[in-house]
Amino acid sequence: MLRRISHLARPCAAQMEARRMLRARARPSKAAEKHYVMENAVVAKHWPPLDECGDGISPKRCRDIMHQLNVLETDRMRRARPFPMPKINPGDLVEVRYELSRSQQTFATFQGFCTEVRNKWLNSAFVLKNTYDGVAVEQLIPRYSPRVLNVRVVRSLPQRPKMDPRPPTRSYRYSWHNYVRGKYGKGKRLLWKFHTPQKPGVMGMEPRIRRELNRVRLQYQMQRAEAKLPAYIFPGPYNVTRRQTREVKAEQFRRMLIYAWDERQARSEKKRRLREKHKWGVYKIDKGPKASALTQLPSYHPLMDNLPK
């Protein structure tokens, strides 16, 4: 069988440069700098910090160390807990099964209403209160404790509907006379367009910033005109946002080009394999002669030319 070798055309230098520029990111990613693990080579090369090695322990470092120890111990206790801890709110009827003596393998059950929930990291706990024979009994149940065997919410108190914490108008509390004066008073004359009073209601910062910016811009233009300077071309307040938007669009377009390039490469490779598969070639077949149908006929068959004359 003859061998056929396909020679692939190598890309030229311009194509290689275009491909290299295609793979360059318009906005370099900084995600690796925010992933603080030892396996990350970007942040591991600056560890341990040389400015802290050999120095005395400062209060800030002590707080950081205690915080990390709290996080590790909380995670360890949560993984060692033999039951899923339910969500406990004040007013819920909670039943707690806890260990009395590990050596004697005794436990007790306490049922009471939750009166307080303390969220203090490793020292988180909740207070249960109940009455026995007319005597009020309170127990402080730690949330992370190996002695707590099970916690079950017997009856949950229906939660109050969440109210919108925002006031009906953000400028109604402190600047009521400024924003409602235009509605009732006639003594204030509107000298400029940006002096238009704001209507009462939930007011965002955008209109206020826009009016203040227009005022500063107009004042600056008047000062330049008074000083007989050329007009100032104001670029706009959203240069950062505009640049970021353009960078994001450039990144989207670059990825579109990459995906299109990869699809074209995959399709060209598929077509090349198909052409190689369907290409005609010269082959040498080494097979023995087959027995034809004529050689297999019996001697008395009419096609054997031995019929009686």
Coordinates of C-alpha atoms in Angstrom, one line a residue:
M1 CA 0.0 0.0 0.0
L2 CA 1.4 3.3 -1.0
R3 CA 2.1 5.9 1.6
R4 CA 0.7 9.4 1.2
I5 CA 2.2 12.3 3.2
S6 CA 0.2 15.5 3.5
H7 CA 2.3 18.7 3.8
L8 CA 0.5 21.4 5.8
A9 CA 1.1 24.9 4.8
R10 CA 2.9 26.9 7.5
P11 CA 1.4 30.4 8.3
C12 CA 3.5 33.4 7.4
A13 CA 4.9 35.9 9.9
A14 CA 1.9 38.3 9.4
Q15 CA -0.5 35.6 10.2
M16 CA 1.5 34.7 13.3
E17 CA 1.5 38.3 14.4
A18 CA -2.2 38.7 13.8
R19 CA -2.9 35.5 15.8
R20 CA -0.7 36.7 18.6
M21 CA -2.5 40.1 18.8
L22 CA -5.8 38.2 18.6
R23 CA -4.9 36.3 21.8
A24 CA -4.0 39.5 23.7
R25 CA -6.6 40.7 26.2
A26 CA -7.8 44.3 25.9
R27 CA -8.4 44.4 29.7
P28 CA -5.9 42.2 31.6
S29 CA -7.6 40.1 34.3
K30 CA -6.6 40.7 37.9
A31 CA -8.5 37.8 39.4
A32 CA -5.4 35.9 40.3
E33 CA -4.2 38.7 42.5
K34 CA -7.3 38.4 44.7
H35 CA -7.1 34.6 45.3
Y36 CA -5.0 34.3 48.4
V37 CA -3.9 30.7 48.5
M38 CA -0.4 29.1 48.5
E39 CA -1.1 27.3 45.3
N40 CA -1.5 30.6 43.5
A41 CA 1.9 31.6 42.2
V42 CA 1.0 35.3 41.8
V43 CA 0.4 35.9 45.5
A44 CA 2.7 33.1 46.8
K45 CA 5.8 34.8 45.6
H46 CA 5.2 37.7 48.1
W47 CA 4.6 35.3 51.0
P48 CA 5.6 35.5 53.8
P49 CA 5.6 39.3 53.9
L50 CA 9.2 40.5 54.6
D51 CA 8.0 43.7 56.4
E52 CA 6.3 41.6 59.0
C53 CA 8.9 38.9 59.6
G54 CA 10.8 39.4 62.8
D55 CA 8.7 42.3 64.0
G56 CA 6.7 42.4 67.2
I57 CA 3.1 41.4 67.2
S58 CA 0.9 44.5 66.8
P59 CA -2.7 44.7 67.9
K60 CA -3.8 44.6 64.3
R61 CA -1.9 41.3 63.7
C62 CA -3.4 39.9 66.9
R63 CA -6.9 40.7 65.8
D64 CA -6.2 39.1 62.4
I65 CA -4.8 36.0 63.9
M66 CA -7.7 35.7 66.3
H67 CA -10.2 36.2 63.5
Q68 CA -8.5 33.5 61.4
L69 CA -8.5 31.1 64.4
N70 CA -12.2 31.9 64.9
V71 CA -13.0 31.1 61.3
L72 CA -11.0 27.8 61.3
E73 CA -12.6 26.6 64.5
T74 CA -16.1 27.6 63.4
D75 CA -15.6 25.7 60.2
R76 CA -14.3 22.6 62.1
M77 CA -17.2 22.6 64.5
R78 CA -19.7 23.0 61.7
R79 CA -18.3 20.0 59.9
A80 CA -18.2 17.9 63.1
R81 CA -21.8 18.7 63.9
P82 CA -24.0 15.5 63.5
F83 CA -27.1 17.4 62.5
P84 CA -28.1 20.4 60.3
M85 CA -28.6 23.5 62.4
P86 CA -31.9 25.1 61.6
K87 CA -32.6 28.8 61.3
I88 CA -33.7 30.1 64.7
N89 CA -35.5 33.4 65.2
P90 CA -36.8 35.0 68.4
G91 CA -40.2 33.6 69.4
D92 CA -39.6 30.1 67.9
L93 CA -40.4 27.1 70.1
V94 CA -37.1 25.1 70.0
E95 CA -36.2 21.7 71.4
V96 CA -32.5 21.0 72.2
R97 CA -31.0 17.6 73.0
Y98 CA -27.7 18.0 74.7
E99 CA -25.1 15.8 76.4
L100 CA -24.9 15.6 80.2
S101 CA -22.0 13.2 80.7
R102 CA -20.0 11.6 78.0
S103 CA -18.5 9.0 80.3
Q104 CA -21.9 7.9 81.6
Q105 CA -23.6 8.5 78.1
T106 CA -26.5 10.5 79.5
F107 CA -28.3 13.3 77.7
A108 CA -31.2 15.6 78.4
T109 CA -33.8 17.5 76.4
F110 CA -34.8 21.1 76.9
Q111 CA -37.7 22.8 75.2
G112 CA -38.4 26.5 75.3
F113 CA -39.1 29.7 73.5
C114 CA -36.2 31.6 71.9
T115 CA -35.8 35.0 73.5
E116 CA -32.5 36.1 72.2
V117 CA -30.1 35.2 69.3
R118 CA -26.4 36.1 69.7
N119 CA -24.3 36.1 66.5
K120 CA -20.7 36.4 67.8
W121 CA -18.8 34.0 65.5
L122 CA -17.5 31.1 67.5
N123 CA -19.4 32.4 70.6
S124 CA -22.7 32.5 68.8
A125 CA -25.6 31.2 71.0
F126 CA -29.3 31.5 71.5
V127 CA -31.3 31.8 74.8
L128 CA -34.3 29.4 75.5
K129 CA -36.8 30.2 78.2
N130 CA -39.6 28.1 79.7
T131 CA -41.5 27.7 83.0
Y132 CA -41.4 24.6 85.2
D133 CA -43.8 24.5 88.2
G134 CA -44.2 28.2 88.0
V135 CA -40.4 28.9 87.9
A136 CA -38.9 30.5 84.8
V137 CA -35.9 28.7 83.5
E138 CA -33.4 30.1 80.9
Q139 CA -30.7 28.2 79.2
L140 CA -27.9 29.6 77.0
I141 CA -27.4 27.1 74.2
P142 CA -24.1 27.6 72.3
R143 CA -24.4 27.2 68.5
Y144 CA -21.0 25.6 68.1
S145 CA -20.6 23.0 70.8
P146 CA -19.8 19.2 70.7
R147 CA -22.2 18.7 73.5
V148 CA -25.3 19.7 71.5
L149 CA -26.6 16.6 69.9
N150 CA -29.7 17.9 68.1
V151 CA -31.7 21.1 67.6
R152 CA -35.2 21.1 66.3
V153 CA -37.7 23.9 65.7
V154 CA -41.0 22.7 67.0
R155 CA -43.1 25.7 66.0
S156 CA -41.8 28.7 64.1
L157 CA -43.2 32.1 64.7
P158 CA -44.6 33.7 61.5
Q159 CA -42.2 36.4 60.3
R160 CA -43.3 39.9 60.0
P161 CA -43.5 41.2 56.4
K162 CA -40.4 43.2 55.5
M163 CA -41.0 46.9 55.3
D164 CA -39.1 49.2 53.0
P165 CA -36.6 50.9 55.3
R166 CA -36.2 53.9 53.0
P167 CA -38.1 57.0 53.8
P168 CA -40.8 58.1 51.4
T169 CA -38.5 60.8 50.2
R170 CA -34.7 61.1 50.8
S171 CA -34.8 64.9 50.9
Y172 CA -38.0 65.2 52.9
R173 CA -36.4 64.9 56.3
Y174 CA -33.6 67.5 56.2
S175 CA -34.3 69.8 53.3
W176 CA -38.0 70.0 53.2
H177 CA -38.2 73.8 52.9
N178 CA -35.8 73.7 49.9
Y179 CA -37.6 71.1 47.8
V180 CA -41.2 72.1 48.6
R181 CA -40.7 75.9 48.4
G182 CA -41.3 75.9 44.7
K183 CA -44.7 74.2 45.1
Y184 CA -46.2 76.8 47.5
G185 CA -44.0 79.9 47.7
K186 CA -43.9 82.7 45.1
G187 CA -41.0 84.7 46.5
K188 CA -38.2 82.6 45.0
R189 CA -37.4 83.6 41.4
L190 CA -35.7 81.0 39.2
L191 CA -32.7 82.7 37.8
W192 CA -31.1 79.7 36.1
K193 CA -32.4 76.5 34.7
F194 CA -30.5 74.4 37.3
H195 CA -32.3 76.2 40.1
T196 CA -35.4 74.2 39.4
P197 CA -36.7 72.8 42.7
Q198 CA -36.7 69.0 43.1
K199 CA -40.2 67.5 43.3
P200 CA -40.8 65.4 46.5
G201 CA -40.3 61.7 46.2
V202 CA -37.5 59.1 46.2
M203 CA -34.7 61.1 44.6
G204 CA -31.5 59.5 43.4
M205 CA -28.1 61.2 43.2
E206 CA -28.0 61.4 39.4
P207 CA -30.2 64.5 38.9
R208 CA -28.5 66.3 41.8
I209 CA -25.0 65.5 40.4
R210 CA -26.0 66.5 36.9
R211 CA -27.4 69.8 38.0
E212 CA -24.3 70.6 40.1
L213 CA -22.0 69.6 37.3
N214 CA -23.9 71.8 34.8
R215 CA -23.6 74.7 37.3
V216 CA -19.8 74.2 37.7
R217 CA -19.4 73.8 33.9
L218 CA -21.4 77.0 33.2
Q219 CA -19.5 79.0 35.8
Y220 CA -16.1 77.8 34.4
Q221 CA -17.2 78.7 30.8
M222 CA -18.2 82.2 32.0
Q223 CA -14.8 82.7 33.8
R224 CA -12.9 81.6 30.6
A225 CA -15.0 83.9 28.5
E226 CA -14.4 86.8 30.9
A227 CA -10.6 86.1 30.7
K228 CA -10.8 86.0 26.9
L229 CA -9.7 82.4 26.8
P230 CA -10.8 79.8 24.2
A231 CA -13.9 77.7 25.0
Y232 CA -13.3 74.7 27.1
I233 CA -14.4 71.4 25.6
F234 CA -16.0 69.5 28.4
P235 CA -15.4 65.7 28.0
G236 CA -18.4 64.7 30.2
P237 CA -18.7 63.2 33.6
Y238 CA -18.6 59.6 32.5
N239 CA -15.1 59.2 31.0
V240 CA -14.3 56.3 33.3
T241 CA -17.5 54.5 32.6
R242 CA -17.1 55.2 28.8
R243 CA -13.6 53.8 28.8
Q244 CA -14.6 50.8 30.8
T245 CA -17.6 50.2 28.4
R246 CA -15.3 50.4 25.4
E247 CA -12.8 48.0 27.0
V248 CA -15.6 45.5 27.7
K249 CA -16.8 45.8 24.2
A250 CA -13.3 45.3 22.9
E251 CA -13.0 42.2 25.0
Q252 CA -16.3 40.9 23.7
F253 CA -15.2 41.5 20.1
R254 CA -11.8 39.9 20.8
R255 CA -13.5 36.8 22.1
M256 CA -15.9 36.7 19.1
L257 CA -12.8 36.8 16.9
I258 CA -11.2 34.0 18.9
Y259 CA -14.3 31.8 18.7
A260 CA -14.6 32.5 15.0
W261 CA -10.9 31.7 14.4
D262 CA -11.3 28.4 16.4
E263 CA -14.4 27.5 14.4
R264 CA -12.7 28.2 11.1
Q265 CA -9.6 26.2 12.1
A266 CA -11.8 23.2 13.2
R267 CA -13.9 23.4 10.0
S268 CA -10.8 23.6 7.8
E269 CA -9.3 20.6 9.6
K270 CA -12.5 18.7 9.2
K271 CA -12.6 19.5 5.4
R272 CA -8.9 18.5 5.1
R273 CA -9.6 15.1 6.6
L274 CA -12.6 14.7 4.4
R275 CA -10.5 15.5 1.3
E276 CA -7.9 13.0 2.4
K277 CA -10.5 10.4 3.0
H278 CA -12.1 10.9 -0.5
K279 CA -8.9 11.4 -2.4
W280 CA -8.2 8.8 -5.2
G281 CA -4.9 7.0 -5.0
V282 CA -3.0 4.0 -6.5
Y283 CA -3.4 0.9 -4.5
K284 CA -2.1 -2.6 -5.0
I285 CA -4.5 -5.3 -3.9
D286 CA -2.8 -8.7 -3.1
K287 CA -5.7 -11.2 -3.1
G288 CA -6.1 -14.7 -4.4
P289 CA -8.4 -15.4 -7.4
K290 CA -12.0 -15.9 -6.5
A291 CA -13.9 -18.9 -7.7
S292 CA -16.5 -17.5 -10.2
A293 CA -20.0 -18.8 -10.7
L294 CA -19.0 -20.5 -14.0
T295 CA -16.3 -22.6 -12.4
Q296 CA -18.8 -23.7 -9.7
L297 CA -21.4 -25.0 -12.2
P298 CA -21.9 -28.7 -12.6
S299 CA -20.8 -30.5 -15.7
Y300 CA -24.3 -31.1 -17.0
H301 CA -25.3 -27.4 -16.9
P302 CA -26.3 -26.0 -20.3
L303 CA -23.7 -23.2 -20.0
M304 CA -20.9 -25.8 -19.8
D305 CA -21.2 -26.6 -23.6
N306 CA -21.4 -30.3 -23.1
L307 CA -25.1 -30.8 -24.1
P308 CA -25.9 -33.8 -26.2
K309 CA -25.6 -33.0 -30.0

